[in-house]
Coordinates of C-alpha atoms (C1' of nucleotides) and ligand atoms in Angstrom, one line a residue:
Chain A
M18 CA 14.5 -16.5 19.2
C19 CA 17.3 -16.8 16.9
T20 CA 21.2 -16.4 18.3
F21 CA 23.1 -16.8 14.8
V22 CA 26.4 -15.7 15.0
D23 CA 27.8 -14.0 11.7
M24 CA 29.8 -16.6 10.3
S25 CA 29.4 -15.1 7.1
P26 CA 33.1 -13.7 5.6
K27 CA 31.8 -11.0 4.0
S28 CA 29.0 -9.4 6.4
S29 CA 31.5 -8.9 9.0
A30 CA 34.1 -6.9 6.4
S31 CA 31.5 -5.3 4.0
L32 CA 29.3 -2.4 4.9
K33 CA 26.2 -4.1 4.3
G34 CA 26.6 -6.5 6.9
G35 CA 25.4 -3.8 9.4
T36 CA 23.1 -1.5 9.2
N37 CA 22.9 -0.2 5.7
P38 CA 22.5 3.6 4.5
K39 CA 19.8 3.2 1.8
I40 CA 17.4 0.4 1.5
S41 CA 15.0 1.6 -0.9
E42 CA 11.3 2.0 0.3
A43 CA 10.0 -0.4 -2.5
T44 CA 12.5 -3.3 -1.2
V45 CA 11.4 -2.4 2.8
S46 CA 8.1 -2.7 2.1
R47 CA 8.4 -6.1 0.4
L48 CA 10.3 -7.5 3.1
P49 CA 7.9 -8.4 5.5
A50 CA 6.7 -10.9 2.9
Y51 CA 9.9 -12.1 2.5
F52 CA 9.8 -12.8 5.9
R53 CA 6.7 -14.5 6.5
A54 CA 7.5 -17.0 3.7
L55 CA 10.9 -17.8 5.3
S56 CA 9.0 -18.4 8.8
Q57 CA 6.5 -20.6 7.1
L58 CA 9.5 -22.6 5.3
A59 CA 11.5 -23.0 8.4
D60 CA 8.6 -24.2 10.3
A61 CA 7.6 -26.7 7.2
Q62 CA 11.9 -27.7 7.9
Q63 CA 13.1 -26.2 4.8
I64 CA 16.4 -26.1 4.7
R65 CA 17.0 -23.7 1.7
V66 CA 15.4 -22.2 -1.0
S67 CA 15.9 -20.7 -4.4
S68 CA 15.1 -17.1 -5.2
E69 CA 12.7 -18.4 -8.0
E70 CA 10.6 -20.2 -5.3
L71 CA 10.9 -17.4 -2.4
A72 CA 9.5 -15.1 -5.0
A73 CA 6.8 -17.8 -6.4
L74 CA 6.0 -17.7 -2.3
T75 CA 5.7 -14.0 -2.4
G76 CA 4.2 -12.8 -5.6
V77 CA 7.4 -11.0 -7.1
S78 CA 10.0 -11.3 -9.6
S79 CA 12.7 -13.5 -8.8
A80 CA 15.0 -10.4 -10.3
M81 CA 13.2 -8.3 -7.7
L82 CA 13.8 -10.2 -5.2
R83 CA 17.2 -10.9 -5.5
K84 CA 18.1 -7.3 -6.2
D85 CA 16.0 -6.8 -3.0
L86 CA 17.8 -9.1 -0.7
S87 CA 21.6 -8.0 -2.3
H88 CA 20.6 -4.6 -0.6
L89 CA 20.9 -6.4 2.9
G90 CA 24.1 -8.3 2.0
S91 CA 25.3 -11.2 0.1
Y92 CA 23.4 -13.9 2.0
G93 CA 22.9 -16.4 -1.1
T94 CA 25.4 -18.9 -2.3
R95 CA 25.7 -19.2 -6.5
G96 CA 24.5 -22.4 -7.6
V97 CA 22.7 -23.6 -4.5
G98 CA 20.2 -21.1 -3.4
Y99 CA 19.8 -19.2 0.3
D100 CA 19.5 -20.7 3.6
V101 CA 16.1 -20.1 5.0
E102 CA 17.1 -19.9 8.3
F103 CA 19.8 -17.5 7.8
L104 CA 17.9 -15.0 5.6
R105 CA 15.2 -15.6 8.1
Y106 CA 17.5 -14.5 10.5
Q107 CA 19.4 -11.5 8.7
I108 CA 16.0 -10.1 7.5
S109 CA 14.9 -10.4 11.0
R110 CA 17.7 -8.3 12.4
E111 CA 17.4 -5.7 9.6
M112 CA 14.1 -5.0 10.1
G113 CA 14.5 -5.1 14.0
L114 CA 12.5 -7.6 14.5
N115 CA 14.7 -9.6 16.9
H116 CA 13.4 -8.2 20.0
D117 CA 9.5 -7.2 20.0
W118 CA 7.7 -4.0 19.6
S119 CA 5.1 -2.7 22.2
V120 CA 2.3 -1.7 21.0
V121 CA -0.6 1.0 22.5
I122 CA -3.8 0.7 20.8
V123 CA -6.3 3.3 21.0
G124 CA -10.1 3.1 20.5
V125 CA -11.1 -0.4 21.5
G126 CA -14.3 -0.6 19.3
N127 CA -14.6 -3.0 16.4
L128 CA -11.3 -2.8 15.1
G129 CA -9.4 -2.0 17.9
R130 CA -11.0 -5.1 19.4
A131 CA -10.2 -7.0 16.5
L132 CA -6.7 -6.8 16.5
A133 CA -6.3 -6.9 20.1
H134 CA -7.8 -10.2 20.0
Y135 CA -5.3 -11.3 16.9
G136 CA -3.0 -13.8 17.6
G137 CA -0.8 -13.5 14.7
F138 CA 1.2 -10.4 15.8
G139 CA 3.3 -12.1 18.3
S140 CA 4.8 -14.3 16.1
R141 CA 5.6 -11.3 13.7
G142 CA 7.7 -9.5 16.4
F143 CA 5.0 -7.5 17.8
R144 CA 3.4 -7.6 21.6
V145 CA 0.1 -5.5 22.4
V146 CA 0.8 -3.9 25.6
A147 CA -2.1 -1.0 26.4
L148 CA -5.2 -0.3 24.9
V149 CA -7.1 3.2 25.3
D150 CA -10.3 4.2 24.6
A151 CA -12.4 7.1 25.7
D152 CA -15.9 5.4 26.1
Q153 CA -16.7 5.7 29.9
T154 CA -18.4 2.6 29.7
L155 CA -15.4 0.7 28.3
I156 CA -12.7 2.1 31.1
G157 CA -11.7 -0.6 33.4
T158 CA -13.1 -3.4 31.6
K159 CA -10.2 -6.2 30.6
V160 CA -9.7 -7.5 26.8
K161 CA -8.7 -10.7 25.8
C162 CA -5.5 -10.2 23.7
G163 CA -3.6 -12.3 21.7
A164 CA -4.8 -16.1 20.5
E165 CA -4.3 -19.8 22.3
G166 CA -1.2 -20.2 23.6
K167 CA -0.6 -16.7 25.2
T168 CA -3.8 -15.2 26.3
V169 CA -3.3 -11.9 28.0
E170 CA -6.4 -10.2 29.7
L171 CA -5.4 -5.9 29.3
L172 CA -7.4 -3.3 31.3
V173 CA -8.7 -0.8 28.8
H174 CA -7.5 2.8 30.4
A175 CA -8.8 6.1 30.3
L176 CA -7.4 8.7 27.6
S177 CA -6.6 11.0 30.2
D178 CA -3.8 8.4 31.6
L179 CA -2.5 8.1 27.7
E180 CA 1.2 9.6 28.6
E181 CA 1.4 7.6 31.6
V182 CA 0.4 4.5 30.0
I183 CA 3.2 5.1 27.5
K184 CA 6.0 5.7 30.0
E185 CA 5.3 2.4 32.0
T186 CA 4.5 0.1 29.3
N187 CA 7.3 1.7 26.8
A188 CA 5.4 1.1 23.9
R189 CA 7.2 2.5 20.5
L190 CA 3.9 2.0 17.9
G191 CA 1.2 3.7 18.1
V192 CA -1.9 2.2 16.5
V193 CA -4.9 4.7 16.0
A194 CA -8.5 3.1 15.6
T195 CA -11.1 5.6 16.9
P196 CA -13.4 7.4 14.4
E197 CA -11.7 9.5 12.2
Q198 CA -12.8 13.2 14.5
S199 CA -10.9 12.2 16.5
A200 CA -8.3 10.6 15.0
Q201 CA -5.9 14.0 14.8
A202 CA -6.4 14.4 18.2
V203 CA -5.3 11.3 19.5
C204 CA -2.1 11.3 17.3
D205 CA -1.2 14.3 18.2
R206 CA -1.1 13.1 22.0
L207 CA 0.4 10.0 20.9
V208 CA 3.1 11.9 19.6
K209 CA 3.4 14.2 22.5
A210 CA 3.8 11.4 24.6
G211 CA 7.0 10.1 22.3
I212 CA 5.5 7.9 20.0
R213 CA 7.2 8.2 16.9
S214 CA 5.3 5.5 14.5
V215 CA 2.1 5.5 13.8
L216 CA -0.5 3.1 12.3
N217 CA -3.6 4.8 11.2
F218 CA -6.9 2.9 10.3
A219 CA -9.3 6.3 10.0
P220 CA -9.8 7.3 7.1
V221 CA -8.2 10.6 7.2
Y222 CA -4.6 12.2 6.7
L223 CA -2.8 12.6 9.9
T224 CA -0.7 15.6 10.4
V225 CA 2.5 14.9 12.2
P226 CA 5.7 16.6 12.9
E227 CA 9.0 15.6 11.0
G228 CA 10.6 12.7 12.2
V229 CA 7.1 10.9 13.0
D230 CA 5.9 7.8 10.5
V231 CA 2.2 7.7 9.8
R232 CA 1.0 4.5 7.7
K233 CA -2.4 4.4 6.8
V234 CA -4.6 1.2 5.9
D235 CA -7.8 2.5 4.8
L236 CA -9.8 -0.6 3.6
A237 CA -12.3 1.6 2.3
S238 CA -10.0 2.6 -0.3
E239 CA -8.7 -0.9 -1.0
L240 CA -12.0 -2.1 -2.1
Q241 CA -12.9 1.3 -4.0
I242 CA -9.7 0.6 -5.7
L243 CA -10.7 -3.0 -6.8
A244 CA -14.2 -1.6 -7.5
F245 CA -12.3 0.6 -10.0
H246 CA -10.6 -2.2 -11.8
E247 CA -13.7 -4.2 -11.8
Q248 CA -16.0 -1.7 -13.5
R249 CA -13.1 -1.8 -16.3
K250 CA -13.6 -5.5 -16.5
A251 CA -16.7 -4.8 -17.5
V252 CA -16.1 -2.6 -20.5
Chain B
M15 CA -27.5 10.1 -4.8
C16 CA -25.7 12.3 -7.6
T17 CA -27.4 13.2 -10.7
F18 CA -24.9 15.9 -12.3
V19 CA -25.6 16.4 -15.9
D20 CA -22.3 16.9 -17.4
M21 CA -22.2 20.6 -19.0
S22 CA -18.5 20.7 -19.1
P23 CA -18.2 21.6 -23.2
K24 CA -14.8 19.6 -23.1
S25 CA -16.1 16.0 -21.7
S26 CA -18.3 15.4 -24.1
A27 CA -16.2 16.4 -26.7
S28 CA -13.1 14.6 -25.6
L29 CA -12.1 11.5 -24.8
K30 CA -11.3 11.5 -21.3
G31 CA -15.1 12.2 -20.1
G32 CA -15.6 8.7 -21.2
T33 CA -13.8 5.8 -19.6
N34 CA -10.2 7.0 -20.0
P35 CA -7.9 4.2 -21.5
K36 CA -4.9 4.9 -19.2
I37 CA -4.9 6.0 -15.8
S38 CA -2.1 5.2 -14.0
E39 CA -1.9 2.5 -10.7
A40 CA -0.5 5.1 -8.5
T41 CA -3.3 7.8 -9.5
V42 CA -5.9 5.4 -8.5
S43 CA -4.6 4.3 -5.2
R44 CA -5.1 8.0 -4.9
L45 CA -8.0 8.5 -6.0
P46 CA -9.9 7.3 -3.1
A47 CA -8.6 9.9 -0.7
Y48 CA -9.4 12.5 -2.9
F49 CA -13.2 11.3 -2.7
R50 CA -12.9 10.7 0.8
A51 CA -12.0 14.1 1.5
L52 CA -14.3 16.0 -1.2
S53 CA -17.0 14.2 0.8
Q54 CA -15.8 15.8 3.7
L55 CA -16.1 19.2 1.9
A56 CA -19.0 18.4 1.0
D57 CA -20.3 17.6 4.0
A58 CA -19.3 21.1 5.5
Q59 CA -21.2 22.8 2.6
Q60 CA -18.0 24.3 0.9
I61 CA -18.5 24.8 -2.8
R62 CA -15.0 25.1 -4.2
V63 CA -11.6 24.1 -2.9
S64 CA -8.0 24.5 -5.0
S65 CA -5.7 21.9 -5.6
E66 CA -3.5 23.2 -2.8
E67 CA -6.1 22.8 -0.1
L68 CA -7.1 19.3 -1.3
A69 CA -3.5 18.1 -1.5
A70 CA -3.2 19.3 2.2
L71 CA -6.2 17.4 2.9
T72 CA -4.9 14.2 1.7
G73 CA -0.9 14.4 2.1
V74 CA 0.2 15.2 -1.5
S75 CA 2.1 17.6 -3.2
S76 CA -0.4 20.2 -5.0
A77 CA 1.1 19.4 -8.5
M78 CA 0.7 15.5 -8.1
L79 CA -2.9 16.1 -7.1
R80 CA -3.4 18.4 -10.6
K81 CA -1.8 15.7 -12.6
D82 CA -4.0 13.0 -11.3
L83 CA -7.2 14.7 -12.2
S84 CA -5.9 16.2 -15.5
H85 CA -6.1 12.3 -16.3
L86 CA -9.4 12.0 -15.4
G87 CA -10.6 15.3 -17.3
S88 CA -10.4 19.3 -17.3
Y89 CA -12.6 19.3 -15.0
G90 CA -10.7 22.5 -12.8
T91 CA -11.2 26.5 -13.9
R92 CA -8.0 27.9 -13.8
G93 CA -7.7 30.8 -11.1
V94 CA -10.5 29.8 -9.6
G95 CA -10.2 25.7 -8.6
Y96 CA -12.2 22.8 -8.4
D97 CA -16.1 22.7 -7.8
V98 CA -16.3 20.0 -4.5
E99 CA -19.4 18.5 -5.7
F100 CA -18.8 18.4 -9.2
L101 CA -15.3 16.7 -9.1
R102 CA -16.6 14.3 -6.3
Y103 CA -19.4 13.0 -8.8
Q104 CA -16.4 13.1 -11.5
I105 CA -14.2 11.1 -9.2
S106 CA -17.2 8.4 -8.2
R107 CA -18.2 7.8 -11.7
E108 CA -14.6 7.1 -12.8
M109 CA -14.0 4.7 -10.3
G110 CA -17.7 3.3 -10.3
L111 CA -18.7 4.5 -7.3
N112 CA -22.5 6.0 -8.6
H113 CA -24.0 2.3 -7.8
D114 CA -23.3 0.3 -4.6
W115 CA -20.7 -2.8 -4.7
S116 CA -22.0 -5.8 -3.0
V117 CA -19.5 -7.8 -0.9
V118 CA -19.3 -10.5 0.5
I119 CA -17.2 -11.7 3.5
V120 CA -16.0 -14.9 4.0
G121 CA -14.8 -15.7 7.7
V122 CA -16.4 -14.5 10.5
G123 CA -13.9 -14.2 12.6
N124 CA -12.4 -11.4 15.0
L125 CA -11.8 -9.3 11.5
G126 CA -14.8 -10.5 9.7
R127 CA -17.0 -9.3 12.1
A128 CA -15.5 -6.1 12.6
L129 CA -16.1 -5.2 9.1
A130 CA -19.6 -6.4 8.9
H131 CA -19.7 -4.3 12.3
Y132 CA -18.3 -1.4 10.6
G133 CA -20.7 1.4 9.4
G134 CA -18.4 3.5 7.3
F135 CA -18.2 1.4 4.0
G136 CA -21.9 2.4 3.0
S137 CA -21.1 5.9 2.6
R138 CA -18.1 4.9 0.2
G139 CA -20.3 2.8 -2.2
F140 CA -20.3 -0.4 -0.8
R141 CA -23.1 -2.7 1.1
V142 CA -21.9 -6.3 2.9
V143 CA -24.8 -8.6 1.4
A144 CA -23.3 -11.9 2.7
L145 CA -21.2 -13.7 5.3
V146 CA -19.5 -17.1 4.9
D147 CA -17.8 -19.2 7.4
A148 CA -16.8 -23.3 7.8
D149 CA -17.6 -22.8 11.5
Q150 CA -20.6 -24.9 12.2
T151 CA -21.5 -23.2 15.6
L152 CA -21.8 -20.1 13.3
I153 CA -23.3 -20.9 10.6
G154 CA -27.1 -19.8 10.8
T155 CA -26.8 -16.8 13.5
K156 CA -27.3 -13.3 12.6
V157 CA -24.7 -10.8 12.8
K158 CA -25.2 -7.2 13.0
C159 CA -24.1 -5.5 9.8
G160 CA -23.6 -1.5 9.2
A161 CA -24.1 1.4 11.9
E162 CA -26.4 3.3 13.7
G163 CA -29.3 4.5 10.5
K164 CA -29.0 1.2 8.5
T165 CA -28.1 -2.2 10.7
V166 CA -29.1 -4.7 8.9
E167 CA -28.7 -8.8 10.6
L168 CA -27.5 -11.3 8.1
L169 CA -27.4 -14.6 8.5
V170 CA -24.0 -16.6 8.4
H171 CA -24.2 -19.0 5.4
A172 CA -22.5 -22.0 5.3
L173 CA -18.9 -22.4 2.9
S174 CA -20.7 -25.2 1.1
D175 CA -23.3 -22.4 -0.3
L176 CA -20.9 -19.9 -1.0
E177 CA -21.9 -20.3 -4.6
E178 CA -25.4 -20.1 -4.3
V179 CA -25.1 -17.4 -2.1
I180 CA -22.7 -15.3 -4.6
K181 CA -25.5 -15.9 -7.1
E182 CA -28.6 -14.6 -4.9
T183 CA -26.9 -11.7 -4.2
N184 CA -25.3 -10.5 -7.3
A185 CA -21.9 -10.1 -5.2
R186 CA -19.1 -8.6 -7.3
L187 CA -16.4 -8.4 -4.5
G188 CA -15.1 -10.8 -2.1
V189 CA -12.9 -10.6 1.0
V190 CA -11.3 -13.4 2.2
A191 CA -11.2 -13.2 6.3
T192 CA -10.4 -16.8 7.1
P193 CA -7.0 -18.0 8.8
E194 CA -4.1 -18.2 6.6
Q195 CA -4.0 -21.8 5.9
S196 CA -7.6 -21.8 4.2
A197 CA -6.9 -18.6 2.7
Q198 CA -6.2 -19.9 -1.0
A199 CA -9.1 -22.6 -0.7
V200 CA -11.4 -20.4 -0.4
C201 CA -9.9 -17.8 -2.7
D202 CA -10.3 -20.5 -5.6
R203 CA -13.7 -20.9 -4.4
L204 CA -14.9 -17.1 -4.7
V205 CA -13.1 -16.9 -7.9
K206 CA -15.1 -20.3 -9.4
A207 CA -18.5 -18.7 -8.2
G208 CA -17.6 -15.7 -10.6
I209 CA -16.1 -13.4 -8.1
R210 CA -12.8 -11.4 -9.8
S211 CA -12.1 -9.0 -7.1
V212 CA -10.5 -10.0 -3.8
L213 CA -9.7 -8.5 -0.5
N214 CA -7.1 -10.6 1.3
F215 CA -6.4 -10.2 4.9
A216 CA -4.6 -13.9 5.2
P217 CA -1.3 -12.7 5.3
V218 CA -0.5 -15.1 2.1
Y219 CA 0.1 -14.7 -1.6
L220 CA -3.0 -16.0 -3.4
T221 CA -2.6 -17.2 -6.4
V222 CA -5.5 -16.1 -8.9
P223 CA -6.0 -16.9 -13.0
E224 CA -5.4 -14.3 -15.1
G225 CA -8.2 -11.6 -15.1
V226 CA -8.5 -11.9 -11.5
D227 CA -7.3 -9.2 -9.1
V228 CA -6.1 -9.7 -5.7
R229 CA -5.4 -6.8 -3.0
K230 CA -3.6 -7.9 0.2
V231 CA -3.9 -6.0 3.2
D232 CA -1.4 -7.3 5.9
L233 CA -1.7 -5.6 9.3
A234 CA 1.5 -7.1 10.6
S235 CA 3.8 -6.1 7.4
E236 CA 2.5 -2.4 7.9
L237 CA 4.0 -2.8 11.6
Q238 CA 7.2 -4.5 10.5
I239 CA 7.7 -1.2 7.8
L240 CA 7.0 0.9 10.6
A241 CA 9.4 -1.2 13.2
F242 CA 12.1 -0.9 10.4
H243 CA 12.3 3.1 10.5
E244 CA 11.6 3.4 13.9
Q245 CA 14.7 1.6 14.5
R246 CA 16.6 3.3 12.1
K247 CA 16.0 6.4 13.9
A248 CA 17.3 5.1 17.1
V249 CA 20.4 5.0 15.1
Chain C
dG19 C1' -11.8 46.3 -21.8
dA20 C1' -7.4 46.4 -20.3
dC21 C1' -4.7 44.6 -16.3
dG22 C1' -3.0 42.2 -12.3
dA23 C1' -4.0 38.4 -9.2
dT24 C1' -4.9 33.6 -9.0
dT25 C1' -5.1 28.9 -10.1
dT26 C1' -4.9 25.3 -13.3
dG27 C1' -3.1 21.8 -16.8
dT28 C1' 0.8 20.3 -18.6
dG29 C1' 5.8 19.9 -21.3
dC30 C1' 9.8 18.8 -19.2
dT31 C1' 13.3 17.0 -16.0
dT32 C1' 14.9 14.0 -12.3
dT33 C1' 14.1 10.2 -9.2
dT34 C1' 12.7 5.8 -8.0
dT35 C1' 11.5 1.4 -9.1
dT36 C1' 11.0 -2.6 -12.4
dG37 C1' 12.9 -5.6 -15.4
dC38 C1' 16.6 -8.4 -18.8
dA39 C1' 20.6 -10.8 -19.2
dC40 C1' 24.6 -12.4 -18.3
dA41 C1' 29.2 -13.3 -15.7
dA42 C1' 30.5 -15.2 -11.2
dA43 C1' 30.7 -18.1 -8.5
dT44 C1' 29.5 -22.5 -6.3
dG45 C1' 28.5 -27.9 -6.8
dT46 C1' 28.8 -32.1 -9.1
dG47 C1' 30.3 -35.8 -11.3
dT48 C1' 33.7 -38.0 -14.2
Chain D
dA18 C1' 41.6 -31.6 -12.1
dC19 C1' 38.3 -30.3 -15.3
dA20 C1' 33.5 -29.3 -17.7
dC21 C1' 28.8 -28.8 -17.0
dA22 C1' 24.1 -27.4 -14.7
dT23 C1' 22.4 -24.5 -11.2
dT24 C1' 21.7 -20.4 -9.5
dT25 C1' 23.3 -15.6 -7.2
dG26 C1' 24.4 -10.3 -8.0
dT27 C1' 24.2 -7.0 -10.8
dG28 C1' 25.0 -3.8 -14.6
dC29 C1' 22.7 -1.2 -18.0
dA30 C1' 18.1 -0.2 -19.9
dA31 C1' 13.6 0.9 -19.6
dA32 C1' 9.3 2.4 -17.4
dA33 C1' 6.7 4.4 -14.2
dA34 C1' 6.3 7.7 -10.8
dA35 C1' 7.5 12.2 -8.6
dG36 C1' 8.8 17.1 -9.3
dC37 C1' 9.4 21.8 -10.9
dA38 C1' 8.0 25.8 -13.4
dC39 C1' 5.4 28.3 -16.1
dA40 C1' 1.9 29.1 -20.1
dA41 C1' -2.9 29.6 -20.1
dA42 C1' -6.9 30.5 -18.5
dT43 C1' -9.9 32.9 -15.4
dC44 C1' -12.0 36.2 -12.1
dG45 C1' -12.4 40.8 -9.7
dT46 C1' -11.0 45.3 -10.2
dC47 C1' -10.2 50.2 -11.9
Ligands
NAD328 N1 -14.5 -1.9 11.7 C1 -13.8 -1.4 10.2 O1 -14.0 -2.6 10.2 C2 -13.2 -0.6 9.8 C3 -12.5 -0.3 8.4 C4 -12.4 0.7 8.1 C5 -12.3 1.8 8.5 N2 -12.7 1.4 10.0 C6 -12.0 3.0 10.9 O2 -11.0 2.5 11.8 C7 -11.9 3.4 12.9 C8 -12.1 2.6 14.2 O3 -13.7 1.6 13.6 P1 -14.9 0.9 14.6 O4 -15.4 0.2 13.9 O5 -13.6 0.0 15.0 O6 -14.9 2.0 15.4 P2 -16.1 1.8 16.7 O7 -16.7 3.1 16.5 O8 -16.4 0.7 17.0 O9 -14.9 2.1 17.7 C9 -14.3 3.2 18.0 C10 -14.1 3.3 19.5 O10 -12.9 4.7 19.5 C11 -13.2 5.1 20.4 N3 -13.5 6.8 21.0 C12 -13.8 7.3 20.2 N4 -13.2 8.7 20.6 C13 -12.0 8.6 21.2 C14 -11.2 9.2 21.4 N5 -10.7 11.0 21.1 N6 -9.6 8.8 22.2 C15 -10.4 7.4 22.5 N7 -10.8 6.3 22.0 C16 -12.0 7.1 20.9 C17 -14.6 4.7 21.0 O11 -15.2 5.0 22.5 C18 -15.0 3.4 20.1 O12 -14.5 2.5 21.3 C19 -12.8 4.5 12.1 O13 -12.0 5.1 12.1 C20 -13.0 3.7 11.3 O14 -13.7 4.7 9.9 C21 -13.0 0.8 10.5
NAD329 N1 -7.8 -10.4 13.7 C1 -6.9 -9.2 12.9 O1 -6.8 -8.1 13.9 C2 -5.6 -9.2 12.1 C3 -5.1 -8.8 11.6 C4 -4.2 -9.0 10.8 C5 -4.2 -10.1 9.4 N2 -5.5 -11.0 10.0 C6 -6.0 -12.0 9.4 O2 -7.3 -12.3 9.0 C7 -7.4 -13.5 8.7 C8 -8.7 -13.5 10.0 O3 -8.1 -13.3 11.3 P1 -9.4 -13.5 12.4 O4 -8.5 -13.0 13.6 O5 -10.4 -13.1 12.2 O6 -9.4 -14.9 12.7 P2 -10.3 -15.7 13.7 O7 -9.8 -16.8 13.7 O8 -10.8 -15.2 14.5 O9 -11.4 -16.0 12.2 C9 -11.5 -16.7 11.2 C10 -12.5 -17.2 11.0 O10 -12.4 -18.0 9.5 C11 -13.6 -19.2 9.7 N3 -12.9 -20.1 8.7 C12 -11.9 -21.3 9.0 N4 -11.7 -22.1 7.8 C13 -12.7 -21.0 7.2 C14 -13.0 -21.6 5.7 N5 -12.1 -22.7 5.1 N6 -13.8 -21.0 4.9 C15 -14.6 -20.2 5.7 N7 -14.4 -19.8 7.1 C16 -13.5 -20.4 7.6 C17 -13.5 -19.2 11.4 O11 -14.6 -20.3 11.7 C18 -13.5 -18.0 11.7 O12 -15.0 -17.7 11.9 C19 -6.4 -14.4 9.4 O13 -5.8 -15.0 8.4 C20 -5.1 -13.2 10.0 O14 -4.1 -13.8 10.0 C21 -6.5 -10.8 11.5

DNA sequence: GACGATTTGTGCTTTTTTGCACAAATGTGT
DNA sequence: ACACATTTGTGCAAAAAAGCACAAATCGTC
């Protein structure tokens, strides 16, 4: 856990040091990639990084990278570059990754189980704290959660206990990994239980009240987009 | 399999009936959702659909939907709407989903296995035809592939057979589901073996030669983006 | 066959995103 | 102290995407 004291002269004075009023959606969607690359550089003991280098690592142009970062504040040094650890910390702070986020996964099938097993979430600020399913034969069973160092066994809870489980574990993020038929109903219950951020893997558009965010990951769509371009190449 | 005869007076004459020179990337990224919603409507025996209705099903504005579709051609009828089957067919044709696409998955771990087991790809134009891994204990084992109706058992091949497997199965799409450390090397080999469309699940930016498309699905990033907005809500 | 109710297709405007280019700031070496 | 090489931060231009508004086309009805 980082414990930086913010010694930048600007950030204490300027508005940008705090919670910035407007960071564009396009920028937000790229911050995680920067964060990840910086974590990698930090692991490799690299102290400084230029916009050119970080851009190459993340597949964006250096100008875009600089503009993205400038929205967070003026954390680079002209003629030098960015301090890896410091920038990493600033991004994590801006994105709320200082503390861990608790995640509840609904639907412990192929995908839900893969997500639960996955060890990579921990290092990026997330902890799976609860599993919920509707299948009687699954409820009550234990599922290994997380990778090597930090494996935990989590009990699969019944769908009927959803609200209670969310309250007890204080989960803020909900993952929908159920068949498409039940996705909307599951989402509704998550929202009713207080969840306002949902990651949806079911290939359906989820309707939610204002104030609730849904992000959809549709793997088949990704393949279809690739197929579209692939077809074009043949011509 | 659809066997539409294109009877629209426009599409035979206009350039838009064939392979359209320019469909914006934003439009392409939404076509799969339209396709999916239309398939659902077709399953439910619905004959016609308005732009308003289809837009609601996919979470876009009706104006945007109409503009997207207009890029494919003029397939609606004013005052009436769109013919569900016909429109579905036109989108599938435009995206190259008439025929199935063969997919090779490299990395048969948590995620690779979940993808292989998943039955939903078949109905959306894809068939997993090969599994490849580097783990000696996995190579030679069989993995159930696809869901209910159409399960196939696929042998896990050795990484060293990658090129051969791709040639034999005629795979056009490659999925990278290996740890991040090996992702770039695996991608390089896929490209060398002739693959020009890659779906990458490893949280790293993959460098590829021109002419090769990579799409990255980074689940942790999605959660981080949600977390960012969630944090904002608290303030 | 004209009329009103619909609903598409699209020109135009506004907003968002990306890209370019360079002044401003920093470090270095003499 | 000053010239010089580097690299950031940003104003401005270009491009892409989204949104608006309405004319054009179609259907059902009288
Ligand atoms: N597995 C993949 O690779 C993959 C790929 C793309 C999309 N998806 C989508 O992800 C979702 C899950 O896929 P999967 O392969 O894990 O399916 P799955 O059938 O293996 O698992 C679904 C799980 O959800 C549970 N479930 C069903 N209804 C429920 C409800 N109302 N409440 C709680 N749990 C319920 C089931 O008991 C089951 O355990 C599906 O919507 C699928 O379309 C999966
Ligand atoms: N499981 C998830 O939910 C999840 C979520 C987000 C991201 N990811 C990413 O997806 C990738 C796979 O995740 P996972 O959980 O399935 O990991 P995993 O460790 O369970 O599986 C990885 C598989 O790749 C194989 N492998 C390793 N090196 C290889 C090589 N050079 N060639 C071929 N195969 C090789 C391993 O033998 C193993 O079977 C990782 O990059 C991970 O970061 C996974």
